[in-house]
Tab-separated table of C-alpha atoms in Angstrom:
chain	number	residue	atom	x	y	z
M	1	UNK	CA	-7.460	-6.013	-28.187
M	2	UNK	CA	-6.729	-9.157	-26.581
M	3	UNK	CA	-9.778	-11.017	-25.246
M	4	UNK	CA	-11.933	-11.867	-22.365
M	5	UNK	CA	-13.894	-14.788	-21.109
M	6	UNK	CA	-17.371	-13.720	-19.156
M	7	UNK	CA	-19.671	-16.467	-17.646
M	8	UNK	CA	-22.726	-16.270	-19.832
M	9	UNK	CA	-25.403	-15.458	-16.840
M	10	UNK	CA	-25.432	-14.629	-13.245
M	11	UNK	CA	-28.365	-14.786	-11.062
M	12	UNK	CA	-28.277	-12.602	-7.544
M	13	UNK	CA	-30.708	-11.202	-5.029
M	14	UNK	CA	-31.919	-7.878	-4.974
M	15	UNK	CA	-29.584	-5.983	-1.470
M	16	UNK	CA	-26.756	-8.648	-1.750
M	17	UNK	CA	-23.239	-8.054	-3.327
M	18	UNK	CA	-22.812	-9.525	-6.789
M	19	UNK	CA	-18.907	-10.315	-8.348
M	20	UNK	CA	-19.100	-10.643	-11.392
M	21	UNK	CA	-15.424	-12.315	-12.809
M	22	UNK	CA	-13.974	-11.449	-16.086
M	23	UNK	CA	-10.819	-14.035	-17.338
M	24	UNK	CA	-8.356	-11.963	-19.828
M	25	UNK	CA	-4.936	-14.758	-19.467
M	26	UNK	CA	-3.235	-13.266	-22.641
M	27	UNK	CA	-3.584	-9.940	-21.220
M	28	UNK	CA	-0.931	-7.010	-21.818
M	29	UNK	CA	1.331	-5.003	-19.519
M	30	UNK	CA	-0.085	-1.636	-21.181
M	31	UNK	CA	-3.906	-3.093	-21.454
M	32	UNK	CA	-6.266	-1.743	-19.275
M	33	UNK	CA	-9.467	-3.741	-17.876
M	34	UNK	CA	-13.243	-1.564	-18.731
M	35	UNK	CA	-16.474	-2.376	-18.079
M	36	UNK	CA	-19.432	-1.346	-19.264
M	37	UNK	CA	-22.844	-2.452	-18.930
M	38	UNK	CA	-26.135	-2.757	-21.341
M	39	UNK	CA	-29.804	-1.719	-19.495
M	40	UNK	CA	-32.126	-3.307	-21.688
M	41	UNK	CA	-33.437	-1.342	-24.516
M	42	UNK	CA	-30.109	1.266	-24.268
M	43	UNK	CA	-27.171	2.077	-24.672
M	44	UNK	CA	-23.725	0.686	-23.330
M	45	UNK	CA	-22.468	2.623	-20.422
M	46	UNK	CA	-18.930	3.203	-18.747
M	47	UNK	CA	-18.842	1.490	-15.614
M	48	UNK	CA	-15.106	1.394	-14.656
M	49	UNK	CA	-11.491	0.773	-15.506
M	50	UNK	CA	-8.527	0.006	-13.819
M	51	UNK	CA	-5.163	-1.125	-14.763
M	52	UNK	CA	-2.894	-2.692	-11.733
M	53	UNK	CA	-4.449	-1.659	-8.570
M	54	UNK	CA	-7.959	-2.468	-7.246
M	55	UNK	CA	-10.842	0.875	-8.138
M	56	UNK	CA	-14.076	2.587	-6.814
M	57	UNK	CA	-16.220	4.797	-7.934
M	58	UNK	CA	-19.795	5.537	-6.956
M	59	UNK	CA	-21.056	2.342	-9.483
M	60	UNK	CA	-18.839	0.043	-8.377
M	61	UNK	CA	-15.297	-1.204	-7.035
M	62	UNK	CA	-12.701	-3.277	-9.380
M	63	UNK	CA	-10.728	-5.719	-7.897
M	64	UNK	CA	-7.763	-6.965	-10.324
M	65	UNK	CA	-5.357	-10.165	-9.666
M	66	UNK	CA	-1.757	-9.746	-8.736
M	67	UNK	CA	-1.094	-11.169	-11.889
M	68	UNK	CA	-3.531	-9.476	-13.894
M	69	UNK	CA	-4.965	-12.504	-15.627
M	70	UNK	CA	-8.483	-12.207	-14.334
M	71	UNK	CA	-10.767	-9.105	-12.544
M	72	UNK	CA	-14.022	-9.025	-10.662
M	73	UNK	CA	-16.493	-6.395	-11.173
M	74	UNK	CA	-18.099	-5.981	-7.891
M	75	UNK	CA	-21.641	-4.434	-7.004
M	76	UNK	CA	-21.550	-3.854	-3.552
M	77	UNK	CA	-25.664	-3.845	-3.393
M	78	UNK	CA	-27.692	-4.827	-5.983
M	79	UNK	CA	-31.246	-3.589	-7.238
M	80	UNK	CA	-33.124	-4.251	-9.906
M	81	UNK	CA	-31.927	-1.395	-11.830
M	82	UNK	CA	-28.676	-3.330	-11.814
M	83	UNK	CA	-30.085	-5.890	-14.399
M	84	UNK	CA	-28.266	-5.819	-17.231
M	85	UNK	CA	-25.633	-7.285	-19.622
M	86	UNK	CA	-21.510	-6.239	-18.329
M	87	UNK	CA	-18.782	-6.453	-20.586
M	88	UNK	CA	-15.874	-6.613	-19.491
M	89	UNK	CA	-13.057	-5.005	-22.346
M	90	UNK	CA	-9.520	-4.856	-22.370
M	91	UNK	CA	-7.907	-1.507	-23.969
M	92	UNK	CA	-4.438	-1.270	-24.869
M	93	UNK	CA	-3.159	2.268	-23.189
M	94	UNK	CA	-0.379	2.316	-25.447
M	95	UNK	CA	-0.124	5.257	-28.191
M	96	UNK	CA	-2.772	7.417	-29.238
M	97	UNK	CA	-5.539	6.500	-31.806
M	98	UNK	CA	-9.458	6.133	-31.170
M	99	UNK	CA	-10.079	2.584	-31.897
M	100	UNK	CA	-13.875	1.667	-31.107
M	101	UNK	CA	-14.702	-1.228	-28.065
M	102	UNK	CA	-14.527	-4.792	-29.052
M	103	UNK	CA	-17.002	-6.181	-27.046
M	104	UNK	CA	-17.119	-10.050	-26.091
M	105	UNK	CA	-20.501	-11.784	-25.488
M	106	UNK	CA	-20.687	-10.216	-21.777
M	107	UNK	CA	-22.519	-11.854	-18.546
M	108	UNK	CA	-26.359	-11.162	-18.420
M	109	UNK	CA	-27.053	-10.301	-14.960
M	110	UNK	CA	-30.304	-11.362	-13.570
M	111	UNK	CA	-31.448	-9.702	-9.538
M	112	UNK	CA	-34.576	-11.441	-8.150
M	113	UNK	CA	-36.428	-9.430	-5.947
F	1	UNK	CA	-29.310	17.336	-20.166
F	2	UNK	CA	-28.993	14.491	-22.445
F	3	UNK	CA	-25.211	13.834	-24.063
F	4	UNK	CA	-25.761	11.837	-27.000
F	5	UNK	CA	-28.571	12.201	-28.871
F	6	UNK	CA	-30.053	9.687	-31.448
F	7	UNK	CA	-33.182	10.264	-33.553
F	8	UNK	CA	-35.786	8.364	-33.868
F	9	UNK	CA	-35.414	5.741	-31.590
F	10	UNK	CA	-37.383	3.805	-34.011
F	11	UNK	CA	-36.939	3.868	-37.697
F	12	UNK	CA	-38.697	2.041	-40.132
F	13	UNK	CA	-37.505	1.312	-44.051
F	14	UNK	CA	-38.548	-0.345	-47.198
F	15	UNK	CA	-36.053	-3.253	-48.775
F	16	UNK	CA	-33.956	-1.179	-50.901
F	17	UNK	CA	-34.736	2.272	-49.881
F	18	UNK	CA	-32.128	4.465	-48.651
F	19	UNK	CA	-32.286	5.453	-45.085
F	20	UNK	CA	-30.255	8.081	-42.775
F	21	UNK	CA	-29.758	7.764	-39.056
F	22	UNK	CA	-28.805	10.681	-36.956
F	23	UNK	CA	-26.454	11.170	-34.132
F	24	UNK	CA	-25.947	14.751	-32.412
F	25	UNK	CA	-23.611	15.395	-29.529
F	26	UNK	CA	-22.912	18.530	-26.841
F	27	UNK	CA	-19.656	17.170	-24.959
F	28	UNK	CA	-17.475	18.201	-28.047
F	29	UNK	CA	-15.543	15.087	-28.137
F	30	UNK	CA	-13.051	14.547	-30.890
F	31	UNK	CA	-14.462	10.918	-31.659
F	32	UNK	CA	-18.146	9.596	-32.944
F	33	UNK	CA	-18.163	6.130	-33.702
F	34	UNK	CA	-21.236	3.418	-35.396
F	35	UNK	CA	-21.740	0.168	-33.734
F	36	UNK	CA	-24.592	-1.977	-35.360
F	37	UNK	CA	-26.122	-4.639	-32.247
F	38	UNK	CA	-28.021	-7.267	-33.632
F	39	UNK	CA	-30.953	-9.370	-31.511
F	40	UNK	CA	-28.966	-10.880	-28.888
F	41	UNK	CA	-25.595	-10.250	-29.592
F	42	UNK	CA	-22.939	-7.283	-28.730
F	43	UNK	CA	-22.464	-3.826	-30.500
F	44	UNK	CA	-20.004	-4.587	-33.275
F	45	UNK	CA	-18.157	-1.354	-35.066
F	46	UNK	CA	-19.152	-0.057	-38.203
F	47	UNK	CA	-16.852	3.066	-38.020
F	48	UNK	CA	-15.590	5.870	-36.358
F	49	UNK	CA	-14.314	9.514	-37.205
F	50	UNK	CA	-10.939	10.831	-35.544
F	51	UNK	CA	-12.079	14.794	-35.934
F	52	UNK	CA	-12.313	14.788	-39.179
F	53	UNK	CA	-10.898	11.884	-40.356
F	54	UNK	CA	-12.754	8.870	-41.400
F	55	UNK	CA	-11.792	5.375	-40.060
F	56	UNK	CA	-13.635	2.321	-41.819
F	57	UNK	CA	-13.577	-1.137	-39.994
F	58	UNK	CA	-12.490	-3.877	-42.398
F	59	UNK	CA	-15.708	-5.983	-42.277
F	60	UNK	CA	-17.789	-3.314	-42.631
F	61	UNK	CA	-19.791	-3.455	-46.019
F	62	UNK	CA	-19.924	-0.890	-48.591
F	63	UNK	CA	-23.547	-0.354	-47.953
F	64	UNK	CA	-22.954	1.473	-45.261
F	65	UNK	CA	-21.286	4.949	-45.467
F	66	UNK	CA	-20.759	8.107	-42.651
F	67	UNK	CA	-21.024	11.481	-42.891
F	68	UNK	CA	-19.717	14.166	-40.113
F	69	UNK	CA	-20.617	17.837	-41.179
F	70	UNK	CA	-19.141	19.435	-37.961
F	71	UNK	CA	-18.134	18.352	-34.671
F	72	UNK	CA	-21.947	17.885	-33.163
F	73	UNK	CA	-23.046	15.598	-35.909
F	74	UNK	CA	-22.582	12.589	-37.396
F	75	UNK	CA	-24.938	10.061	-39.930
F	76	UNK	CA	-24.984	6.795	-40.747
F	77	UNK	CA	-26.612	5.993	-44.523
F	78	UNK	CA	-27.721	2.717	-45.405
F	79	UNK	CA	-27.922	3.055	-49.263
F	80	UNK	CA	-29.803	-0.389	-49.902
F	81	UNK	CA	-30.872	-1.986	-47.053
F	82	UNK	CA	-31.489	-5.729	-46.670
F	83	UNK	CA	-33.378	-7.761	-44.284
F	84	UNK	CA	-30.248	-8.515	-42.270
F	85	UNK	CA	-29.031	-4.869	-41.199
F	86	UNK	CA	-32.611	-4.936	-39.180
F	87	UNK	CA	-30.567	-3.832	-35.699
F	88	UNK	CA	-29.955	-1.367	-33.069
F	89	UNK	CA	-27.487	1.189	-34.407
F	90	UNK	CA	-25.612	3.109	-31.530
F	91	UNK	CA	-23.923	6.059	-31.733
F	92	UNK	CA	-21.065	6.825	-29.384
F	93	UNK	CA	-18.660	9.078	-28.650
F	94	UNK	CA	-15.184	9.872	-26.632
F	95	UNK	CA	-12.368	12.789	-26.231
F	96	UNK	CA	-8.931	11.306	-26.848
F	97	UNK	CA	-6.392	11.152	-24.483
F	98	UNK	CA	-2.716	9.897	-24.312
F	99	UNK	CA	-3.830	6.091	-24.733
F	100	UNK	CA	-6.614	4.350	-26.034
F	101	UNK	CA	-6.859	2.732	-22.342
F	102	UNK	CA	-7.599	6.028	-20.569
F	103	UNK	CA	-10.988	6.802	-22.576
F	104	UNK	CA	-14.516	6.797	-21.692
F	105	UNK	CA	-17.265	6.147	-24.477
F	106	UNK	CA	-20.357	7.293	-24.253
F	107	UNK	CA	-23.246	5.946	-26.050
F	108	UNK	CA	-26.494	6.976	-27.225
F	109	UNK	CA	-29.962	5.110	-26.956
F	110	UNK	CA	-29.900	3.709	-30.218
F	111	UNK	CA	-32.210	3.816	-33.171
F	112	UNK	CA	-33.739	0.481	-34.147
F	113	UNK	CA	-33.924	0.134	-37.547
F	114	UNK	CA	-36.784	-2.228	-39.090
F	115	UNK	CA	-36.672	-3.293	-42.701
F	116	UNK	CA	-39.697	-4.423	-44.163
């Protein structure tokens, strides 16, 4: 899976939107862009995915360059339950198989009250 | 109405002594995979079963085997452990699809394994 560059930390305030950018330049026309995110003390969780055009769901909304090269995760209004650690993981959509995630070093995100 | 179950969350082990962790599932996906997260750093795969089918990552040692009885249920053994596979070990899961791209995992709490 090709790979991803993550700033190591982001601070935000609790209520205010957070972006949180993800760089993947050697990215693939058949990769798709996940995220996932690490509460402390659990597991990762599936947060969303997108391939071309920009995503919501009820976690959050994905908004992907024209040219693909880079994506921003964005939580719309943050909490404190929104601390965590977000990967952001390319998949390639291509074929079958089950491969496992190959996950980069991810952005710890820190919300002040 | 938990998905993927892991038991204990907290598993302690002598230096040396064999040790089995547990991982149960009720969304009847196809896939269970291992990923081993150290202090501090990302889940890294150990291995995954395709059905039946048993897929070994390259870097993974020997010391560490899998065993899937059924669909529900899959183990991870450590036959000897050392000092360094003191970790989280997550269990995860997913149902294929057409590509790789398309799938969801979904993970467990962990077991954190202490080696004394």
């Amino acid at each position: 899976d090709a790979k991803t560059t993550q700033p190591n930390s982001m601070e935000s305030n609790e209520e205010e939107p957070v972006h949180l950018p993800c760089n993947h330049s050697t990215i693939s026309g058949t990769d798709y862009i996940h995220w996932y995110r690490q509460l402390p003390s659990q597991g990762p969780e599936y947060v969303i995915h997108g391939l071309t055009s920009n995503v919501n769901n009820r976690m959050a909304s994905l908004a992907i360059a024209e040219d693909r090269k880079s994506s921003t995760l964005i939580l719309h209004r943050a909490t404190l339950r929104d601390a965590a650690v977000y990967y952001c993981i390319l998949r390639d959509g291509w074929g079958g198989g089950a491969d496992g995630l190959t996950f980069g070093k991810g952005t710890h995100l820190i919300i002040q009250p | 109405d938990a998905m993927v179950i892991q038991n204990p969350r907290y598993q302690v082990t002598q230096f040396g002594k064999p040790v089995t962790l547990s991982c149960s599932q009720t969304l009847n996906h196809n896939v269970m995979y291992w990923y081993q997260q150290k202090s501090s750093q990302a889940p890294k795969l150990l291995f995954h079963y395709y059905d039946k089918d048993f897929n070994n990552e390259a870097d993974t040692p020997d010391n560490f085997q899998s065993r899937r009885p059924n669909t529900s249920f899959c183990f991870l053994d450590i036959r000897s452990p050392g000092l360094g596979d003191a970790a989280m070990y997550l269990c995860a899961t997913s149902r294929t699809t057409g590509g790789r791209g398309l799938e969801t995992q979904y993970f467990g709490p962990g077991t954190r394994l202490l080696v004394l």
